[in-house]
PDB file of C-alpha atoms and ligand atoms in Angstrom:
ATOM      1  CA  MET A   1     -13.059 -21.631 -25.381  1.00  0.00           C
ATOM      2  CA  SER A   2     -10.721 -23.483 -27.743  1.00  0.00           C
ATOM      3  CA  GLN A   3     -11.431 -27.056 -28.816  1.00  0.00           C
ATOM      4  CA  LEU A   4      -9.981 -29.922 -26.805  1.00  0.00           C
ATOM      5  CA  SER A   5      -7.156 -31.373 -28.879  1.00  0.00           C
ATOM      6  CA  ALA A   6      -6.539 -35.069 -29.467  1.00  0.00           C
ATOM      7  CA  PRO A   7      -3.461 -35.046 -27.163  1.00  0.00           C
ATOM      8  CA  GLN A   8      -5.554 -33.406 -24.425  1.00  0.00           C
ATOM      9  CA  ILE A   9      -8.260 -36.055 -24.815  1.00  0.00           C
ATOM     10  CA  ARG A  10      -5.614 -38.777 -24.763  1.00  0.00           C
ATOM     11  CA  ARG A  11      -4.813 -37.786 -21.175  1.00  0.00           C
ATOM     12  CA  ARG A  12      -8.440 -38.047 -19.994  1.00  0.00           C
ATOM     13  CA  LYS A  13      -8.187 -41.355 -18.125  1.00  0.00           C
ATOM     14  CA  ARG A  14     -10.564 -41.665 -15.185  1.00  0.00           C
ATOM     15  CA  ARG A  15      -8.089 -43.720 -13.177  1.00  0.00           C
ATOM     16  CA  ASP A  16      -5.765 -40.681 -13.310  1.00  0.00           C
ATOM     17  CA  GLY A  17      -8.504 -38.499 -11.834  1.00  0.00           C
ATOM     18  CA  ALA A  18      -9.977 -37.142 -15.096  1.00  0.00           C
ATOM     19  CA  GLU A  19     -13.689 -36.396 -15.467  1.00  0.00           C
ATOM     20  CA  PRO A  20     -15.595 -38.789 -17.753  1.00  0.00           C
ATOM     21  CA  ILE A  21     -15.565 -37.700 -21.407  1.00  0.00           C
ATOM     22  CA  VAL A  22     -18.952 -36.704 -22.824  1.00  0.00           C
ATOM     23  CA  MET A  23     -19.416 -37.377 -26.524  1.00  0.00           C
ATOM     24  CA  VAL A  24     -22.575 -37.149 -28.622  1.00  0.00           C
ATOM     25  CA  THR A  25     -23.231 -37.364 -32.333  1.00  0.00           C
ATOM     26  CA  ALA A  26     -24.356 -34.452 -34.496  1.00  0.00           C
ATOM     27  CA  TYR A  27     -24.753 -34.213 -38.233  1.00  0.00           C
ATOM     28  CA  ASP A  28     -25.585 -30.604 -39.047  1.00  0.00           C
ATOM     29  CA  GLU A  29     -24.970 -27.038 -37.917  1.00  0.00           C
ATOM     30  CA  PRO A  30     -27.992 -26.554 -35.602  1.00  0.00           C
ATOM     31  CA  SER A  31     -27.582 -29.864 -33.779  1.00  0.00           C
ATOM     32  CA  ALA A  32     -23.843 -29.167 -33.351  1.00  0.00           C
ATOM     33  CA  ARG A  33     -24.675 -25.743 -31.903  1.00  0.00           C
ATOM     34  CA  TYR A  34     -27.208 -27.197 -29.451  1.00  0.00           C
ATOM     35  CA  VAL A  35     -24.945 -29.955 -28.145  1.00  0.00           C
ATOM     36  CA  ASP A  36     -21.991 -27.582 -27.924  1.00  0.00           C
ATOM     37  CA  ALA A  37     -24.055 -25.164 -25.845  1.00  0.00           C
ATOM     38  CA  ALA A  38     -24.710 -28.105 -23.486  1.00  0.00           C
ATOM     39  CA  GLY A  39     -20.964 -28.322 -22.890  1.00  0.00           C
ATOM     40  CA  VAL A  40     -20.118 -31.721 -24.380  1.00  0.00           C
ATOM     41  CA  ASP A  41     -16.412 -32.503 -24.819  1.00  0.00           C
ATOM     42  CA  MET A  42     -16.637 -34.164 -28.217  1.00  0.00           C
ATOM     43  CA  ILE A  43     -18.995 -34.257 -31.187  1.00  0.00           C
ATOM     44  CA  LEU A  44     -18.925 -37.342 -33.377  1.00  0.00           C
ATOM     45  CA  VAL A  45     -20.120 -36.884 -36.934  1.00  0.00           C
ATOM     46  CA  GLY A  46     -20.961 -40.561 -37.019  1.00  0.00           C
ATOM     47  CA  ASP A  47     -21.753 -42.710 -40.011  1.00  0.00           C
ATOM     48  CA  SER A  48     -24.939 -43.387 -38.022  1.00  0.00           C
ATOM     49  CA  VAL A  49     -26.068 -40.427 -40.150  1.00  0.00           C
ATOM     50  CA  ALA A  50     -26.996 -43.207 -42.600  1.00  0.00           C
ATOM     51  CA  ASN A  51     -29.565 -44.661 -40.170  1.00  0.00           C
ATOM     52  CA  VAL A  52     -30.846 -41.679 -38.265  1.00  0.00           C
ATOM     53  CA  MET A  53     -30.835 -38.957 -40.936  1.00  0.00           C
ATOM     54  CA  LEU A  54     -30.939 -40.727 -44.284  1.00  0.00           C
ATOM     55  CA  GLY A  55     -33.266 -43.644 -43.529  1.00  0.00           C
ATOM     56  CA  HIS A  56     -30.907 -46.540 -44.328  1.00  0.00           C
ATOM     57  CA  GLU A  57     -30.987 -49.842 -42.425  1.00  0.00           C
ATOM     58  CA  ASP A  58     -27.258 -49.774 -41.710  1.00  0.00           C
ATOM     59  CA  THR A  59     -24.178 -47.576 -41.981  1.00  0.00           C
ATOM     60  CA  LEU A  60     -22.834 -49.197 -45.142  1.00  0.00           C
ATOM     61  CA  HIS A  61     -24.657 -46.771 -47.411  1.00  0.00           C
ATOM     62  CA  VAL A  62     -22.651 -43.599 -46.867  1.00  0.00           C
ATOM     63  CA  ASP A  63     -19.348 -42.727 -48.521  1.00  0.00           C
ATOM     64  CA  VAL A  64     -16.607 -40.159 -47.963  1.00  0.00           C
ATOM     65  CA  ASP A  65     -18.493 -37.418 -49.843  1.00  0.00           C
ATOM     66  CA  VAL A  66     -21.575 -37.833 -47.641  1.00  0.00           C
ATOM     67  CA  MET A  67     -19.471 -37.855 -44.463  1.00  0.00           C
ATOM     68  CA  ALA A  68     -17.495 -34.789 -45.579  1.00  0.00           C
ATOM     69  CA  HIS A  69     -20.760 -32.966 -46.337  1.00  0.00           C
ATOM     70  CA  HIS A  70     -22.007 -33.535 -42.777  1.00  0.00           C
ATOM     71  CA  VAL A  71     -18.627 -32.779 -41.191  1.00  0.00           C
ATOM     72  CA  ARG A  72     -18.622 -29.451 -43.074  1.00  0.00           C
ATOM     73  CA  ALA A  73     -22.072 -28.619 -41.667  1.00  0.00           C
ATOM     74  CA  VAL A  74     -21.018 -29.469 -38.100  1.00  0.00           C
ATOM     75  CA  ALA A  75     -17.755 -27.545 -38.461  1.00  0.00           C
ATOM     76  CA  ALA A  76     -19.752 -24.487 -39.517  1.00  0.00           C
ATOM     77  CA  ALA A  77     -21.039 -24.329 -35.929  1.00  0.00           C
ATOM     78  CA  LYS A  78     -17.460 -23.529 -34.819  1.00  0.00           C
ATOM     79  CA  THR A  79     -17.894 -25.559 -31.655  1.00  0.00           C
ATOM     80  CA  SER A  80     -15.761 -25.666 -28.531  1.00  0.00           C
ATOM     81  CA  ALA A  81     -16.239 -29.428 -28.629  1.00  0.00           C
ATOM     82  CA  HIS A  82     -13.662 -31.494 -30.507  1.00  0.00           C
ATOM     83  CA  VAL A  83     -15.163 -32.720 -33.799  1.00  0.00           C
ATOM     84  CA  VAL A  84     -14.456 -36.340 -34.813  1.00  0.00           C
ATOM     85  CA  GLY A  85     -15.418 -37.463 -38.314  1.00  0.00           C
ATOM     86  CA  ASP A  86     -16.253 -41.102 -38.996  1.00  0.00           C
ATOM     87  CA  LEU A  87     -14.433 -42.836 -41.834  1.00  0.00           C
ATOM     88  CA  PRO A  88     -17.163 -44.718 -43.695  1.00  0.00           C
ATOM     89  CA  TRP A  89     -17.066 -48.362 -44.675  1.00  0.00           C
ATOM     90  CA  LEU A  90     -14.529 -49.177 -47.418  1.00  0.00           C
ATOM     91  CA  SER A  91     -12.724 -45.848 -47.091  1.00  0.00           C
ATOM     92  CA  TYR A  92      -9.881 -47.399 -45.051  1.00  0.00           C
ATOM     93  CA  HIS A  93      -9.965 -51.062 -46.022  1.00  0.00           C
ATOM     94  CA  VAL A  94      -8.111 -51.126 -49.341  1.00  0.00           C
ATOM     95  CA  ASP A  95      -4.690 -49.520 -49.095  1.00  0.00           C
ATOM     96  CA  ARG A  96      -2.712 -46.985 -47.111  1.00  0.00           C
ATOM     97  CA  ALA A  97      -2.727 -44.197 -49.711  1.00  0.00           C
ATOM     98  CA  ASP A  98      -6.492 -44.455 -50.170  1.00  0.00           C
ATOM     99  CA  THR A  99      -6.987 -44.422 -46.414  1.00  0.00           C
ATOM    100  CA  VAL A 100      -4.875 -41.288 -45.929  1.00  0.00           C
ATOM    101  CA  HIS A 101      -6.570 -39.428 -48.810  1.00  0.00           C
ATOM    102  CA  ASN A 102     -10.028 -40.296 -47.514  1.00  0.00           C
ATOM    103  CA  ALA A 103      -9.148 -39.229 -43.971  1.00  0.00           C
ATOM    104  CA  ALA A 104      -7.659 -36.000 -45.345  1.00  0.00           C
ATOM    105  CA  ALA A 105     -11.013 -35.230 -47.003  1.00  0.00           C
ATOM    106  CA  ILE A 106     -12.722 -35.556 -43.619  1.00  0.00           C
ATOM    107  CA  ILE A 107     -10.087 -33.385 -41.917  1.00  0.00           C
ATOM    108  CA  ARG A 108     -10.281 -30.745 -44.674  1.00  0.00           C
ATOM    109  CA  ALA A 109     -14.069 -30.705 -44.220  1.00  0.00           C
ATOM    110  CA  GLY A 110     -13.466 -29.556 -40.643  1.00  0.00           C
ATOM    111  CA  ALA A 111     -12.928 -32.567 -38.350  1.00  0.00           C
ATOM    112  CA  SER A 112     -10.048 -32.517 -35.888  1.00  0.00           C
ATOM    113  CA  SER A 113      -9.661 -36.294 -35.914  1.00  0.00           C
ATOM    114  CA  VAL A 114     -11.142 -39.377 -37.585  1.00  0.00           C
ATOM    115  CA  LYS A 115     -12.626 -42.597 -36.251  1.00  0.00           C
ATOM    116  CA  LEU A 116     -12.414 -46.049 -37.804  1.00  0.00           C
ATOM    117  CA  GLU A 117     -13.690 -49.486 -36.829  1.00  0.00           C
ATOM    118  CA  GLY A 118     -11.707 -52.646 -36.120  1.00  0.00           C
ATOM    119  CA  GLY A 119      -8.708 -53.829 -34.128  1.00  0.00           C
ATOM    120  CA  VAL A 120      -5.633 -55.858 -35.092  1.00  0.00           C
ATOM    121  CA  VAL A 121      -6.832 -56.060 -38.689  1.00  0.00           C
ATOM    122  CA  ARG A 122      -6.787 -52.233 -39.033  1.00  0.00           C
ATOM    123  CA  VAL A 123      -3.432 -51.569 -37.388  1.00  0.00           C
ATOM    124  CA  GLU A 124      -1.642 -50.916 -40.686  1.00  0.00           C
ATOM    125  CA  MET A 125      -4.171 -48.224 -41.652  1.00  0.00           C
ATOM    126  CA  VAL A 126      -4.082 -46.625 -38.202  1.00  0.00           C
ATOM    127  CA  ARG A 127      -0.296 -46.384 -38.506  1.00  0.00           C
ATOM    128  CA  ALA A 128      -0.606 -44.849 -41.995  1.00  0.00           C
ATOM    129  CA  LEU A 129      -2.920 -42.148 -40.637  1.00  0.00           C
ATOM    130  CA  VAL A 130      -0.778 -41.461 -37.586  1.00  0.00           C
ATOM    131  CA  ASP A 131       2.272 -41.189 -39.893  1.00  0.00           C
ATOM    132  CA  ALA A 132       0.311 -38.585 -41.877  1.00  0.00           C
ATOM    133  CA  GLU A 133      -0.256 -36.600 -38.629  1.00  0.00           C
ATOM    134  CA  ILE A 134      -3.970 -37.430 -38.496  1.00  0.00           C
ATOM    135  CA  PRO A 135      -5.274 -38.213 -34.985  1.00  0.00           C
ATOM    136  CA  VAL A 136      -7.236 -41.469 -34.990  1.00  0.00           C
ATOM    137  CA  MET A 137      -9.939 -42.779 -32.673  1.00  0.00           C
ATOM    138  CA  GLY A 138     -10.534 -46.539 -32.716  1.00  0.00           C
ATOM    139  CA  HIS A 139     -13.870 -48.360 -32.426  1.00  0.00           C
ATOM    140  CA  LEU A 140     -14.242 -51.942 -31.168  1.00  0.00           C
ATOM    141  CA  GLY A 141     -16.973 -54.356 -30.144  1.00  0.00           C
ATOM    142  CA  LEU A 142     -20.309 -54.145 -31.919  1.00  0.00           C
ATOM    143  CA  THR A 143     -18.847 -52.265 -34.876  1.00  0.00           C
ATOM    144  CA  PRO A 144     -21.864 -51.358 -37.040  1.00  0.00           C
ATOM    145  CA  GLN A 145     -19.880 -51.539 -40.298  1.00  0.00           C
ATOM    146  CA  SER A 146     -19.442 -55.290 -39.573  1.00  0.00           C
ATOM    147  CA  VAL A 147     -23.211 -55.908 -39.517  1.00  0.00           C
ATOM    148  CA  LEU A 148     -23.143 -58.291 -42.495  1.00  0.00           C
ATOM    149  CA  ALA A 149     -20.090 -60.150 -41.206  1.00  0.00           C
ATOM    150  CA  PHE A 150     -21.619 -60.414 -37.700  1.00  0.00           C
ATOM    151  CA  GLY A 151     -25.003 -61.496 -39.106  1.00  0.00           C
ATOM    152  CA  GLY A 152     -26.805 -58.625 -37.364  1.00  0.00           C
ATOM    153  CA  PHE A 153     -26.291 -56.067 -34.628  1.00  0.00           C
ATOM    154  CA  LYS A 154     -25.143 -58.466 -31.896  1.00  0.00           C
ATOM    155  CA  VAL A 155     -23.495 -57.842 -28.549  1.00  0.00           C
ATOM    156  CA  GLN A 156     -19.818 -58.806 -28.864  1.00  0.00           C
ATOM    157  CA  GLY A 157     -17.283 -60.269 -26.437  1.00  0.00           C
ATOM    158  CA  LYS A 158     -19.691 -62.699 -24.820  1.00  0.00           C
ATOM    159  CA  THR A 159     -17.277 -65.632 -24.584  1.00  0.00           C
ATOM    160  CA  ARG A 160     -13.959 -65.737 -22.740  1.00  0.00           C
ATOM    161  CA  GLU A 161     -12.109 -66.087 -26.083  1.00  0.00           C
ATOM    162  CA  ALA A 162     -14.013 -63.226 -27.742  1.00  0.00           C
ATOM    163  CA  ALA A 163     -13.443 -60.968 -24.734  1.00  0.00           C
ATOM    164  CA  LYS A 164      -9.728 -61.792 -24.777  1.00  0.00           C
ATOM    165  CA  MET A 165      -9.546 -60.939 -28.477  1.00  0.00           C
ATOM    166  CA  LEU A 166     -11.192 -57.570 -27.838  1.00  0.00           C
ATOM    167  CA  VAL A 167      -8.573 -56.748 -25.199  1.00  0.00           C
ATOM    168  CA  GLU A 168      -5.874 -57.739 -27.715  1.00  0.00           C
ATOM    169  CA  ASP A 169      -7.524 -55.536 -30.346  1.00  0.00           C
ATOM    170  CA  ALA A 170      -7.556 -52.623 -27.901  1.00  0.00           C
ATOM    171  CA  LEU A 171      -3.866 -53.098 -27.064  1.00  0.00           C
ATOM    172  CA  ALA A 172      -3.020 -53.290 -30.776  1.00  0.00           C
ATOM    173  CA  LEU A 173      -4.888 -50.036 -31.470  1.00  0.00           C
ATOM    174  CA  GLU A 174      -3.140 -48.327 -28.583  1.00  0.00           C
ATOM    175  CA  ASP A 175       0.217 -49.545 -29.852  1.00  0.00           C
ATOM    176  CA  ALA A 176      -0.605 -48.274 -33.350  1.00  0.00           C
ATOM    177  CA  GLY A 177      -1.185 -44.803 -31.910  1.00  0.00           C
ATOM    178  CA  VAL A 178      -4.912 -44.122 -31.469  1.00  0.00           C
ATOM    179  CA  TYR A 179      -5.587 -41.275 -29.020  1.00  0.00           C
ATOM    180  CA  ALA A 180      -8.858 -42.833 -27.752  1.00  0.00           C
ATOM    181  CA  MET A 181     -11.281 -45.570 -28.683  1.00  0.00           C
ATOM    182  CA  VAL A 182     -14.994 -46.243 -28.674  1.00  0.00           C
ATOM    183  CA  VAL A 183     -16.099 -49.614 -27.318  1.00  0.00           C
ATOM    184  CA  GLU A 184     -19.649 -50.515 -28.276  1.00  0.00           C
ATOM    185  CA  GLY A 185     -22.102 -53.256 -27.334  1.00  0.00           C
ATOM    186  CA  VAL A 186     -20.094 -55.471 -24.972  1.00  0.00           C
ATOM    187  CA  PRO A 187     -20.818 -56.874 -21.482  1.00  0.00           C
ATOM    188  CA  SER A 188     -19.897 -54.329 -18.801  1.00  0.00           C
ATOM    189  CA  GLU A 189     -17.073 -56.506 -17.462  1.00  0.00           C
ATOM    190  CA  VAL A 190     -15.489 -56.494 -20.935  1.00  0.00           C
ATOM    191  CA  GLY A 191     -15.835 -52.705 -21.059  1.00  0.00           C
ATOM    192  CA  ARG A 192     -14.079 -52.528 -17.714  1.00  0.00           C
ATOM    193  CA  ARG A 193     -11.261 -54.923 -18.692  1.00  0.00           C
ATOM    194  CA  ILE A 194     -10.541 -53.039 -21.925  1.00  0.00           C
ATOM    195  CA  THR A 195     -10.545 -49.714 -20.064  1.00  0.00           C
ATOM    196  CA  GLU A 196      -8.097 -51.109 -17.512  1.00  0.00           C
ATOM    197  CA  ALA A 197      -5.863 -52.637 -20.188  1.00  0.00           C
ATOM    198  CA  VAL A 198      -5.134 -49.496 -22.204  1.00  0.00           C
ATOM    199  CA  SER A 199      -3.690 -46.115 -21.284  1.00  0.00           C
ATOM    200  CA  VAL A 200      -5.822 -44.189 -23.802  1.00  0.00           C
ATOM    201  CA  PRO A 201      -9.389 -43.255 -22.875  1.00  0.00           C
ATOM    202  CA  VAL A 202     -12.167 -45.701 -23.713  1.00  0.00           C
ATOM    203  CA  ILE A 203     -15.502 -44.119 -24.597  1.00  0.00           C
ATOM    204  CA  GLY A 204     -18.331 -46.569 -24.117  1.00  0.00           C
ATOM    205  CA  ILE A 205     -21.698 -47.038 -25.766  1.00  0.00           C
ATOM    206  CA  GLY A 206     -23.427 -50.051 -24.314  1.00  0.00           C
ATOM    207  CA  ALA A 207     -20.158 -50.988 -22.581  1.00  0.00           C
ATOM    208  CA  GLY A 208     -21.155 -50.376 -18.959  1.00  0.00           C
ATOM    209  CA  PRO A 209     -20.314 -47.684 -16.425  1.00  0.00           C
ATOM    210  CA  ASP A 210     -16.559 -48.221 -16.014  1.00  0.00           C
ATOM    211  CA  THR A 211     -15.254 -46.704 -19.236  1.00  0.00           C
ATOM    212  CA  ASP A 212     -13.554 -43.279 -19.401  1.00  0.00           C
ATOM    213  CA  GLY A 213     -16.534 -41.653 -21.090  1.00  0.00           C
ATOM    214  CA  GLN A 214     -19.827 -42.272 -22.842  1.00  0.00           C
ATOM    215  CA  VAL A 215     -21.248 -41.541 -26.279  1.00  0.00           C
ATOM    216  CA  LEU A 216     -24.864 -41.566 -27.437  1.00  0.00           C
ATOM    217  CA  VAL A 217     -26.509 -40.900 -30.765  1.00  0.00           C
ATOM    218  CA  PHE A 218     -28.268 -37.488 -30.824  1.00  0.00           C
ATOM    219  CA  HIS A 219     -31.548 -38.877 -32.176  1.00  0.00           C
ATOM    220  CA  ASP A 220     -31.675 -41.696 -29.584  1.00  0.00           C
ATOM    221  CA  LEU A 221     -30.958 -39.370 -26.668  1.00  0.00           C
ATOM    222  CA  LEU A 222     -33.651 -36.906 -27.763  1.00  0.00           C
ATOM    223  CA  GLY A 223     -36.400 -39.278 -28.873  1.00  0.00           C
ATOM    224  CA  LEU A 224     -36.072 -38.438 -32.571  1.00  0.00           C
ATOM    225  CA  SER A 225     -35.294 -41.909 -33.800  1.00  0.00           C
ATOM    226  CA  ASN A 226     -37.737 -44.174 -35.638  1.00  0.00           C
ATOM    227  CA  ARG A 227     -35.947 -47.320 -34.474  1.00  0.00           C
ATOM    228  CA  THR A 228     -36.503 -49.184 -31.212  1.00  0.00           C
ATOM    229  CA  PRO A 229     -33.816 -47.854 -28.904  1.00  0.00           C
ATOM    230  CA  ALA A 230     -31.075 -50.288 -27.891  1.00  0.00           C
ATOM    231  CA  LYS A 231     -30.996 -51.373 -24.223  1.00  0.00           C
ATOM    232  CA  PHE A 232     -28.122 -48.979 -23.511  1.00  0.00           C
ATOM    233  CA  VAL A 233     -29.955 -45.831 -24.650  1.00  0.00           C
ATOM    234  CA  ARG A 234     -31.248 -43.406 -22.046  1.00  0.00           C
ATOM    235  CA  GLN A 235     -33.790 -41.127 -23.714  1.00  0.00           C
ATOM    236  CA  TYR A 236     -33.692 -37.656 -22.145  1.00  0.00           C
ATOM    237  CA  ALA A 237     -36.482 -36.056 -24.168  1.00  0.00           C
ATOM    238  CA  ASP A 238     -39.313 -36.916 -26.526  1.00  0.00           C
ATOM    239  CA  LEU A 239     -38.679 -34.282 -29.159  1.00  0.00           C
ATOM    240  CA  GLY A 240     -40.294 -36.376 -31.900  1.00  0.00           C
ATOM    241  CA  ALA A 241     -43.645 -36.087 -30.137  1.00  0.00           C
ATOM    242  CA  GLN A 242     -43.077 -32.365 -29.515  1.00  0.00           C
ATOM    243  CA  ILE A 243     -42.314 -31.780 -33.204  1.00  0.00           C
ATOM    244  CA  THR A 244     -45.476 -33.613 -34.293  1.00  0.00           C
ATOM    245  CA  ASP A 245     -47.525 -31.638 -31.778  1.00  0.00           C
ATOM    246  CA  ALA A 246     -46.063 -28.274 -32.880  1.00  0.00           C
ATOM    247  CA  VAL A 247     -46.557 -28.976 -36.588  1.00  0.00           C
ATOM    248  CA  SER A 248     -50.128 -30.246 -35.943  1.00  0.00           C
ATOM    249  CA  ARG A 249     -50.958 -26.951 -34.228  1.00  0.00           C
ATOM    250  CA  TYR A 250     -49.477 -25.023 -37.171  1.00  0.00           C
ATOM    251  CA  ALA A 251     -51.562 -27.119 -39.614  1.00  0.00           C
ATOM    252  CA  ARG A 252     -54.708 -26.498 -37.553  1.00  0.00           C
ATOM    253  CA  ASP A 253     -54.067 -22.725 -37.475  1.00  0.00           C
ATOM    254  CA  VAL A 254     -53.566 -22.590 -41.248  1.00  0.00           C
ATOM    255  CA  ARG A 255     -56.743 -24.589 -41.876  1.00  0.00           C
ATOM    256  CA  GLU A 256     -58.765 -22.463 -39.441  1.00  0.00           C
ATOM    257  CA  ASN A 257     -57.321 -19.322 -41.007  1.00  0.00           C
ATOM    258  CA  THR A 258     -55.950 -18.090 -37.647  1.00  0.00           C
ATOM    259  CA  PHE A 259     -52.380 -18.032 -39.001  1.00  0.00           C
ATOM    260  CA  PRO A 260     -50.955 -15.591 -39.965  1.00  0.00           C
ATOM    261  CA  GLY A 261     -52.411 -13.069 -37.511  1.00  0.00           C
ATOM    262  CA  PRO A 262     -52.012  -9.268 -37.585  1.00  0.00           C
ATOM    263  CA  ASN A 263     -48.627  -9.430 -35.808  1.00  0.00           C
ATOM    264  CA  GLU A 264     -47.327 -11.873 -38.387  1.00  0.00           C
ATOM    265  CA  THR A 265     -48.388  -9.751 -41.368  1.00  0.00           C
ATOM    266  CA  TYR A 266     -46.673  -6.743 -43.041  1.00  0.00           C
ATOM    267  CA  ALA A 267     -48.841  -3.622 -42.832  1.00  0.00           C
ATOM    268  CA  THR A 268     -50.033  -2.347 -46.197  1.00  0.00           C
ATOM    269  CA  PRO A 269     -48.824   1.268 -46.910  1.00  0.00           C
ATOM    270  CA  PRO A 270     -51.881   3.626 -47.150  1.00  0.00           C
ATOM    271  CA  GLU A 271     -51.070   4.614 -50.765  1.00  0.00           C
ATOM    272  CA  LEU A 272     -51.567   1.009 -51.820  1.00  0.00           C
ATOM    273  CA  LEU A 273     -55.085   1.167 -50.427  1.00  0.00           C
ATOM    274  CA  ASP A 274     -56.128   4.058 -52.755  1.00  0.00           C
TER     275      ASP A 274
HETATM  276  O1  LIG B 301     -21.692 -43.566 -36.023  1.00  0.00           O
HETATM  277  C1  LIG B 301     -21.901 -43.508 -34.800  1.00  0.00           C
HETATM  278  O2  LIG B 301     -22.852 -42.880 -34.324  1.00  0.00           O
HETATM  279  C2  LIG B 301     -20.986 -44.206 -33.915  1.00  0.00           C
HETATM  280  C3  LIG B 301     -21.346 -44.283 -32.478  1.00  0.00           C
HETATM  281  C4  LIG B 301     -22.369 -45.322 -32.277  1.00  0.00           C
HETATM  282  C5  LIG B 301     -20.162 -44.487 -31.616  1.00  0.00           C
HETATM  283  O3  LIG B 301     -20.005 -44.734 -34.356  1.00  0.00           O
END
C-alpha cells in the first residue's frame, strides 16, 4: 500500500464523512514497523524523542541533526503510514532561508512532511515552506517548545480571549497553507471550535473527542514512559513491566547457569573433541 499523501490527508475531515485520522509517534525502525503493522495513518517523528528516548526534561534539547537521524531510522521501515518529521525548536524561528534548509534536511532524511509549532507568529515561515513545495502540519495549543514562555506544561485556551486567539491562529495557519494541524492540551470545547473553524483536519492530543483525528506518544500508549502520564493518555499496554520481567528472567537464567541450553549452543564437531 502506498503512503497517504499530504493532499489526501488534507481531505480527511470528519464532517465530510472521513474516518478519524490515527497518528502515533515513532523514533526508530522497529517501532515504526510495529505501528505501521497496526495500520496507523500517520507516524510522527516527534521532538518528544528528547523526553521519551533521550531523557531530557523538555523538547528544547534536540536539533535538526538529531531529528534527521531519527527520521532516517523511521523511514528505513518503509511504512505505508505517512511520515511527518518535527522541526525542532529554533530551526524555523530565525529566517525563511534557514527554515527551508532545515525542513529540507528532514525531508531528505525521509519524511513526507514537516510539523512546526505556533500560529499567527509562524505564518511567514509556513508560507516559505509551502512555497518550497514542502507540506506543513501546524501545531497549536500546549506547544511543548513554548514550555519556558508558558512557565510549564499548562493547558491552553482556558479563557474566552485565549480560546478566540487559538481559533485565529488556526485560521491563519490554514490560510498560510498547512495541510493539517495538531491541537494539543486545550479544553474539549476549544478543540471542537477549532475543528469546526478550519477546513483542514485537526488532529487532537488532549483536545477532546471532536477533532478529526488523534495522536499519542508511542511510549505513553505502551507504558514505556518514565513520566506520569498526562490526563489525556490512554495506556493500552504495560510494556515497561513486561521488559523488566523478561530481562529479570534472562538474568536469573544466566546466574543459575540454565542459559544457554543445548538448543542454544553450537554442537562441537567430533574432530575438535580428539
Ligand atoms: O513531539 C511530539 O510527540 C508531538 C506530539 C505530542 C503531537 O508533537
